[in-house]
Amino acid sequence: GTEIYDQSHGTFVDLSILDVLQIFGRAGRPQFDTSGTGIIITTHDKLTHYLKSMTNQFPIESNFINLLADNLNAEVALGTVTNIDEAVEWLSYTYLFVRMRINPQVYGLTYADVQEEPMLETKRRELITAAAMLLDKTHMIRYNERTGDLNITDLGRTASHYYITCETMEVFNSMVRKSMTQGYVLEMLTRCSDFQQLKVRKEELTELWSLKDQYCELRIEDAPEDIHWKINILLQTYLSRGRVNGSSLQSDLNYISQVIESIFNVRVMWNVLNRYLIVSIQISIVSVYIRYTIICNHKDYNTLHLRQDNYTSKKNYRLYENIDRCY
């Protein structure tokens, strides 16, 4: 059918009309045929939706505003944007600017605003200024309000390189402490904005409880209706190299592992913690960071060291661990 599992939403979603149009656009062979045939296989209740979308196509609006801060950070990191004026001009090259002029009401404007200022420079400057202030608040860039200069920081450059969102950095900045336990670090990671769209499904609860008892060495508050409870269990399962059976849980686990590895890759968390280390060296916070970096790279979570050897089969190192427990 037309349902696919979307990791970013944590559930099954309908194939978007953009994907359908792209597939249909590739159905023909221009060098051989003058026409092509595309077939949609879907349930009857969704047939009308796709037929209307194909025959009565509506304009595609821009969602660029939702990720404006992250994209601005990337441009500043590249050096293509160095101040507010350049950022305002950069925004005029986007599809967002095109749609704001054609359909301004969707973006909080009126047709009178477009008539008074066709290039919408005031609106563009408001959007850029708000994004710059947010990035400055999260220590990803340095924004000089007097001169309008934008300068990237190590944290912002690293976040741009590893696709860490501004919202996630804001969570880290608000929760990081001078002294943190391993359990607190895991709890902080579950608050990443990348996980907000995941859901707790009733059919997963039985396996989640089993995973918690089998693989979770750090204490987790029992709150099955809370998404952070599920993420914490899957995170500890991943660090313990646990096995997940459910297909939806496996997809969620793969998504969580990708996000966590990017966060602990090289310097992301180090740059978050660095401003505390300048004031006072805290052994606990350094040890926790190094500990989880090793865990993510080698999956060494209080387990046999042979697990770090990628050439040892799963069957063998599980046998070795069982023998080790006997002694």
Short mmCIF file of C-alpha atoms in Angstrom, two decimals:
data_model
loop_
_atom_site.label_atom_id
_atom_site.label_comp_id
_atom_site.label_asym_id
_atom_site.label_seq_id
_atom_site.Cartn_x
_atom_site.Cartn_y
_atom_site.Cartn_z
CA GLY A 1 0.00 0.00 0.00
CA THR A 2 0.97 3.62 0.49
CA GLU A 3 1.86 3.43 4.19
CA ILE A 4 5.51 3.77 5.15
CA TYR A 5 7.18 3.92 8.56
CA ASP A 6 8.56 7.39 9.20
CA GLN A 7 11.28 7.41 11.86
CA SER A 8 10.98 11.15 12.35
CA HIS A 9 7.29 10.75 13.32
CA GLY A 10 7.64 7.38 15.04
CA THR A 11 4.63 5.89 13.26
CA PHE A 12 3.27 4.76 9.91
CA VAL A 13 2.35 7.63 7.60
CA ASP A 14 0.86 7.91 4.13
CA LEU A 15 3.22 8.41 1.23
CA SER A 16 3.34 12.15 0.61
CA ILE A 17 1.89 13.56 -2.58
CA LEU A 18 5.32 14.99 -3.43
CA ASP A 19 6.78 11.47 -3.49
CA VAL A 20 3.84 10.23 -5.56
CA LEU A 21 4.28 13.03 -8.10
CA GLN A 22 8.00 12.28 -8.33
CA ILE A 23 7.34 8.56 -8.88
CA PHE A 24 4.75 9.31 -11.54
CA GLY A 25 7.12 11.75 -13.19
CA ARG A 26 9.65 8.94 -13.63
CA ALA A 27 7.07 6.47 -14.97
CA GLY A 28 7.58 7.41 -18.63
CA ARG A 29 10.57 6.93 -20.92
CA PRO A 30 10.91 10.22 -22.84
CA GLN A 31 13.44 8.81 -25.28
CA PHE A 32 11.15 5.93 -26.26
CA ASP A 33 7.51 6.82 -25.42
CA THR A 34 5.26 9.87 -25.64
CA SER A 35 3.30 8.92 -22.50
CA GLY A 36 3.64 6.84 -19.35
CA THR A 37 1.37 4.98 -16.94
CA GLY A 38 1.53 5.14 -13.15
CA ILE A 39 -0.44 2.89 -10.78
CA ILE A 40 -1.22 3.62 -7.12
CA ILE A 41 -1.89 0.59 -4.93
CA THR A 42 -3.63 1.78 -1.77
CA THR A 43 -6.68 1.16 0.41
CA HIS A 44 -10.08 2.31 -0.81
CA ASP A 45 -10.49 4.97 1.90
CA LYS A 46 -7.33 6.74 0.70
CA LEU A 47 -8.07 6.50 -3.01
CA THR A 48 -10.09 9.74 -3.08
CA HIS A 49 -7.31 11.62 -1.31
CA TYR A 50 -4.70 10.66 -3.88
CA LEU A 51 -7.02 11.23 -6.83
CA LYS A 52 -7.85 14.75 -5.63
CA SER A 53 -4.21 15.50 -4.95
CA MET A 54 -3.22 14.34 -8.42
CA THR A 55 -5.99 16.10 -10.36
CA ASN A 56 -6.53 19.22 -8.23
CA GLN A 57 -3.02 20.12 -7.19
CA PHE A 58 -2.65 22.79 -4.51
CA PRO A 59 0.42 25.04 -4.18
CA ILE A 60 3.15 23.70 -1.94
CA GLU A 61 3.86 25.99 1.00
CA SER A 62 7.25 26.39 2.66
CA ASN A 63 8.15 25.04 6.11
CA PHE A 64 11.53 26.75 6.06
CA ILE A 65 10.60 29.01 9.00
CA ASN A 66 10.60 26.02 11.35
CA LEU A 67 14.26 25.30 10.56
CA LEU A 68 15.43 28.84 9.84
CA ALA A 69 17.77 28.99 12.87
CA ASP A 70 19.51 25.71 11.97
CA ASN A 71 19.98 26.75 8.34
CA LEU A 72 21.24 30.19 9.35
CA ASN A 73 23.75 28.52 11.65
CA ALA A 74 24.95 26.37 8.74
CA GLU A 75 25.42 29.44 6.53
CA VAL A 76 27.35 31.27 9.24
CA ALA A 77 29.50 28.16 9.79
CA LEU A 78 30.28 28.04 6.05
CA GLY A 79 31.18 31.73 6.04
CA THR A 80 28.65 32.66 3.35
CA VAL A 81 26.75 34.84 5.85
CA THR A 82 28.69 37.13 8.21
CA ASN A 83 26.11 39.72 9.29
CA ILE A 84 22.39 40.46 9.45
CA ASP A 85 22.30 42.31 6.11
CA GLU A 86 23.83 39.36 4.27
CA ALA A 87 21.42 36.99 6.03
CA VAL A 88 18.43 39.11 4.96
CA GLU A 89 19.66 39.00 1.37
CA TRP A 90 20.27 35.23 1.64
CA LEU A 91 16.67 34.73 2.74
CA SER A 92 15.46 36.41 -0.48
CA TYR A 93 16.93 33.48 -2.45
CA THR A 94 14.72 30.90 -0.73
CA TYR A 95 11.39 29.37 -1.68
CA LEU A 96 10.00 30.78 1.57
CA PHE A 97 10.41 34.32 0.22
CA VAL A 98 8.63 33.35 -3.01
CA ARG A 99 5.63 31.92 -1.16
CA MET A 100 5.48 34.85 1.30
CA ARG A 101 4.94 37.21 -1.61
CA ILE A 102 2.36 35.00 -3.35
CA ASN A 103 0.41 33.78 -0.31
CA PRO A 104 1.37 36.09 2.60
CA GLN A 105 -1.52 35.13 4.91
CA VAL A 106 0.01 31.71 5.57
CA TYR A 107 3.11 33.40 7.01
CA GLY A 108 1.45 36.01 9.21
CA LEU A 109 1.29 38.79 6.63
CA THR A 110 -1.46 40.49 4.65
CA TYR A 111 -1.73 41.40 0.99
CA ALA A 112 -1.51 45.05 2.07
CA ASP A 113 1.92 44.36 3.55
CA VAL A 114 3.08 42.98 0.22
CA GLN A 115 1.70 45.99 -1.65
CA GLU A 116 3.42 48.44 0.71
CA GLU A 117 6.74 46.57 0.68
CA PRO A 118 6.98 44.09 -2.24
CA MET A 119 10.40 42.79 -1.20
CA LEU A 120 9.26 42.24 2.41
CA GLU A 121 12.60 43.39 3.79
CA THR A 122 11.11 44.25 7.20
CA LYS A 123 9.60 40.79 7.60
CA ARG A 124 12.79 39.10 6.44
CA ARG A 125 14.84 41.15 8.90
CA GLU A 126 12.48 40.22 11.75
CA LEU A 127 12.83 36.51 10.97
CA ILE A 128 16.62 36.67 10.68
CA THR A 129 17.01 38.74 13.85
CA ALA A 130 14.85 36.32 15.85
CA ALA A 131 16.85 33.35 14.56
CA ALA A 132 20.17 35.09 15.32
CA MET A 133 19.08 35.90 18.88
CA LEU A 134 18.06 32.27 19.43
CA LEU A 135 21.42 31.01 18.13
CA ASP A 136 23.23 33.52 20.34
CA LYS A 137 21.23 32.37 23.35
CA THR A 138 22.25 28.76 22.74
CA HIS A 139 25.94 29.77 22.31
CA MET A 140 26.02 28.55 18.70
CA ILE A 141 26.91 31.95 17.24
CA ARG A 142 27.93 35.35 18.61
CA TYR A 143 25.49 38.04 17.55
CA ASN A 144 26.54 41.66 17.96
CA GLU A 145 23.28 43.62 18.06
CA ARG A 146 25.06 46.95 17.57
CA THR A 147 27.00 46.04 14.41
CA GLY A 148 24.87 43.11 13.25
CA ASP A 149 27.91 40.82 12.91
CA LEU A 150 27.43 37.05 13.13
CA ASN A 151 30.37 34.86 14.21
CA ILE A 152 30.27 31.09 14.56
CA THR A 153 31.38 29.32 17.74
CA ASP A 154 32.92 25.88 18.11
CA LEU A 155 29.60 24.62 19.42
CA GLY A 156 27.67 26.00 16.45
CA ARG A 157 30.20 24.69 13.93
CA THR A 158 30.12 21.22 15.45
CA ALA A 159 26.31 21.21 15.64
CA SER A 160 26.09 22.18 11.98
CA HIS A 161 28.54 19.47 10.96
CA TYR A 162 26.71 16.70 12.83
CA TYR A 163 23.15 17.95 12.18
CA ILE A 164 22.37 18.72 15.83
CA THR A 165 19.33 21.01 16.02
CA CYS A 166 19.21 24.32 17.79
CA GLU A 167 16.41 23.05 20.06
CA THR A 168 18.59 20.15 21.22
CA MET A 169 21.46 22.49 22.04
CA GLU A 170 19.02 24.68 23.97
CA VAL A 171 17.99 21.65 26.05
CA PHE A 172 21.62 20.78 26.77
CA ASN A 173 22.46 24.33 27.80
CA SER A 174 19.52 24.42 30.21
CA MET A 175 20.14 20.99 31.79
CA VAL A 176 23.94 20.63 31.88
CA ARG A 177 25.53 20.87 35.35
CA LYS A 178 29.01 20.99 36.75
CA SER A 179 28.58 17.53 38.24
CA MET A 180 26.42 14.90 36.55
CA THR A 181 25.88 11.18 37.06
CA GLN A 182 25.57 8.70 34.22
CA GLY A 183 21.85 8.40 34.89
CA TYR A 184 21.39 12.16 34.66
CA VAL A 185 23.28 12.27 31.34
CA LEU A 186 20.94 9.63 29.89
CA GLU A 187 17.93 11.54 31.18
CA MET A 188 19.26 14.69 29.53
CA LEU A 189 19.73 12.88 26.22
CA THR A 190 16.11 11.68 26.24
CA ARG A 191 15.04 15.33 26.16
CA CYS A 192 16.56 15.91 22.71
CA SER A 193 14.17 17.65 20.35
CA ASP A 194 14.86 14.92 17.77
CA PHE A 195 12.84 12.50 19.92
CA GLN A 196 9.74 14.64 20.46
CA GLN A 197 7.79 12.97 17.66
CA LEU A 198 8.29 9.41 18.96
CA LYS A 199 5.32 7.73 20.59
CA VAL A 200 4.61 5.03 23.17
CA ARG A 201 2.36 2.33 21.69
CA LYS A 202 0.30 -0.04 23.81
CA GLU A 203 1.49 -3.09 21.88
CA GLU A 204 5.11 -2.21 22.77
CA LEU A 205 4.70 -2.03 26.54
CA THR A 206 5.24 -5.74 27.20
CA GLU A 207 8.54 -5.81 25.33
CA LEU A 208 9.64 -2.50 26.83
CA TRP A 209 9.16 -3.85 30.36
CA SER A 210 11.17 -6.93 29.36
CA LEU A 211 13.98 -4.80 27.91
CA LYS A 212 14.02 -2.68 31.06
CA ASP A 213 14.49 -5.72 33.30
CA GLN A 214 17.06 -7.34 31.02
CA TYR A 215 19.30 -4.50 29.82
CA CYS A 216 18.77 -1.36 31.92
CA GLU A 217 21.47 -1.10 34.58
CA LEU A 218 20.69 2.50 35.48
CA ARG A 219 17.51 3.32 37.36
CA ILE A 220 14.52 4.58 35.35
CA GLU A 221 11.37 6.04 36.86
CA ASP A 222 8.37 3.88 35.97
CA ALA A 223 6.20 6.06 33.72
CA PRO A 224 5.01 3.94 30.76
CA GLU A 225 2.94 6.78 29.33
CA ASP A 226 6.01 9.04 29.15
CA ILE A 227 8.02 9.01 25.92
CA HIS A 228 11.23 9.73 27.85
CA TRP A 229 10.75 6.42 29.69
CA LYS A 230 10.67 4.55 26.38
CA ILE A 231 13.67 6.44 24.96
CA ASN A 232 15.72 5.74 28.10
CA ILE A 233 14.98 2.02 27.87
CA LEU A 234 15.87 1.84 24.18
CA LEU A 235 19.00 3.91 24.77
CA GLN A 236 20.27 1.59 27.50
CA THR A 237 19.31 -1.40 25.36
CA TYR A 238 21.40 0.00 22.52
CA LEU A 239 24.38 0.66 24.79
CA SER A 240 24.09 -2.91 26.12
CA ARG A 241 23.82 -4.34 22.60
CA GLY A 242 20.42 -5.73 23.44
CA ARG A 243 18.13 -7.39 20.92
CA VAL A 244 14.74 -5.89 20.01
CA ASN A 245 12.04 -8.02 18.38
CA GLY A 246 9.24 -5.60 17.45
CA SER A 247 9.61 -3.97 14.03
CA SER A 248 8.47 -0.54 15.23
CA LEU A 249 10.77 -0.70 18.26
CA GLN A 250 13.63 -1.74 16.00
CA SER A 251 13.02 1.28 13.76
CA ASP A 252 12.86 3.57 16.79
CA LEU A 253 16.05 2.02 18.17
CA ASN A 254 17.89 2.61 14.87
CA TYR A 255 16.73 6.23 14.82
CA ILE A 256 17.76 6.82 18.46
CA SER A 257 21.18 5.24 17.90
CA GLN A 258 21.87 7.52 14.93
CA VAL A 259 21.02 10.63 16.94
CA ILE A 260 23.01 9.55 20.01
CA GLU A 261 26.10 8.63 17.99
CA SER A 262 26.07 12.01 16.27
CA ILE A 263 25.79 13.78 19.64
CA PHE A 264 28.73 11.94 21.19
CA ASN A 265 30.77 11.90 17.99
CA VAL A 266 34.07 13.71 18.52
CA ARG A 267 33.26 17.10 20.11
CA VAL A 268 29.53 17.80 20.38
CA MET A 269 29.04 17.17 24.09
CA TRP A 270 32.58 18.37 24.82
CA ASN A 271 31.76 21.80 23.40
CA VAL A 272 28.58 21.91 25.49
CA LEU A 273 30.51 21.12 28.67
CA ASN A 274 33.58 23.19 27.84
CA ARG A 275 32.23 26.46 29.25
CA TYR A 276 31.89 24.82 32.66
CA LEU A 277 35.36 23.31 32.51
CA ILE A 278 36.90 26.75 31.96
CA VAL A 279 35.69 27.82 35.39
CA SER A 280 36.51 24.67 37.28
CA ILE A 281 37.72 21.24 36.19
CA GLN A 282 35.05 18.77 37.25
CA ILE A 283 36.35 15.22 37.13
CA SER A 284 32.87 13.68 37.22
CA ILE A 285 31.60 15.52 34.14
CA VAL A 286 34.73 14.67 32.14
CA SER A 287 34.60 11.02 33.13
CA VAL A 288 30.92 10.75 32.19
CA TYR A 289 31.60 12.30 28.78
CA ILE A 290 34.57 10.01 28.08
CA ARG A 291 32.63 7.02 29.37
CA TYR A 292 29.71 7.46 27.00
CA THR A 293 31.95 8.32 24.07
CA ILE A 294 33.68 4.96 24.55
CA ILE A 295 30.32 3.23 24.96
CA CYS A 296 28.93 4.69 21.73
CA ASN A 297 32.07 3.88 19.77
CA HIS A 298 32.73 0.40 21.14
CA LYS A 299 29.42 -0.62 22.79
CA ASP A 300 31.43 -1.41 25.94
CA TYR A 301 28.74 -1.16 28.64
CA ASN A 302 30.06 -3.25 31.54
CA THR A 303 30.41 -6.18 29.18
CA LEU A 304 33.15 -8.47 27.96
CA HIS A 305 35.94 -6.59 26.17
CA LEU A 306 35.75 -9.02 23.24
CA ARG A 307 32.60 -7.14 22.21
CA GLN A 308 34.88 -4.38 20.92
CA ASP A 309 36.27 -6.86 18.39
CA ASN A 310 34.05 -6.64 15.32
CA TYR A 311 35.41 -9.96 14.06
CA THR A 312 34.01 -11.98 16.96
CA SER A 313 30.57 -13.40 16.25
CA LYS A 314 27.64 -12.56 18.52
CA LYS A 315 27.19 -16.22 19.37
CA ASN A 316 30.79 -16.56 20.56
CA TYR A 317 30.99 -13.48 22.77
CA ARG A 318 27.65 -14.34 24.40
CA LEU A 319 29.08 -17.78 25.17
CA TYR A 320 32.23 -16.17 26.62
CA GLU A 321 30.13 -13.87 28.81
CA ASN A 322 28.06 -16.78 30.14
CA ILE A 323 31.27 -18.62 31.02
CA ASP A 324 32.65 -15.47 32.67
CA ARG A 325 29.53 -15.17 34.86
CA CYS A 326 29.91 -18.78 36.00
CA TYR A 327 33.35 -17.96 37.41
#
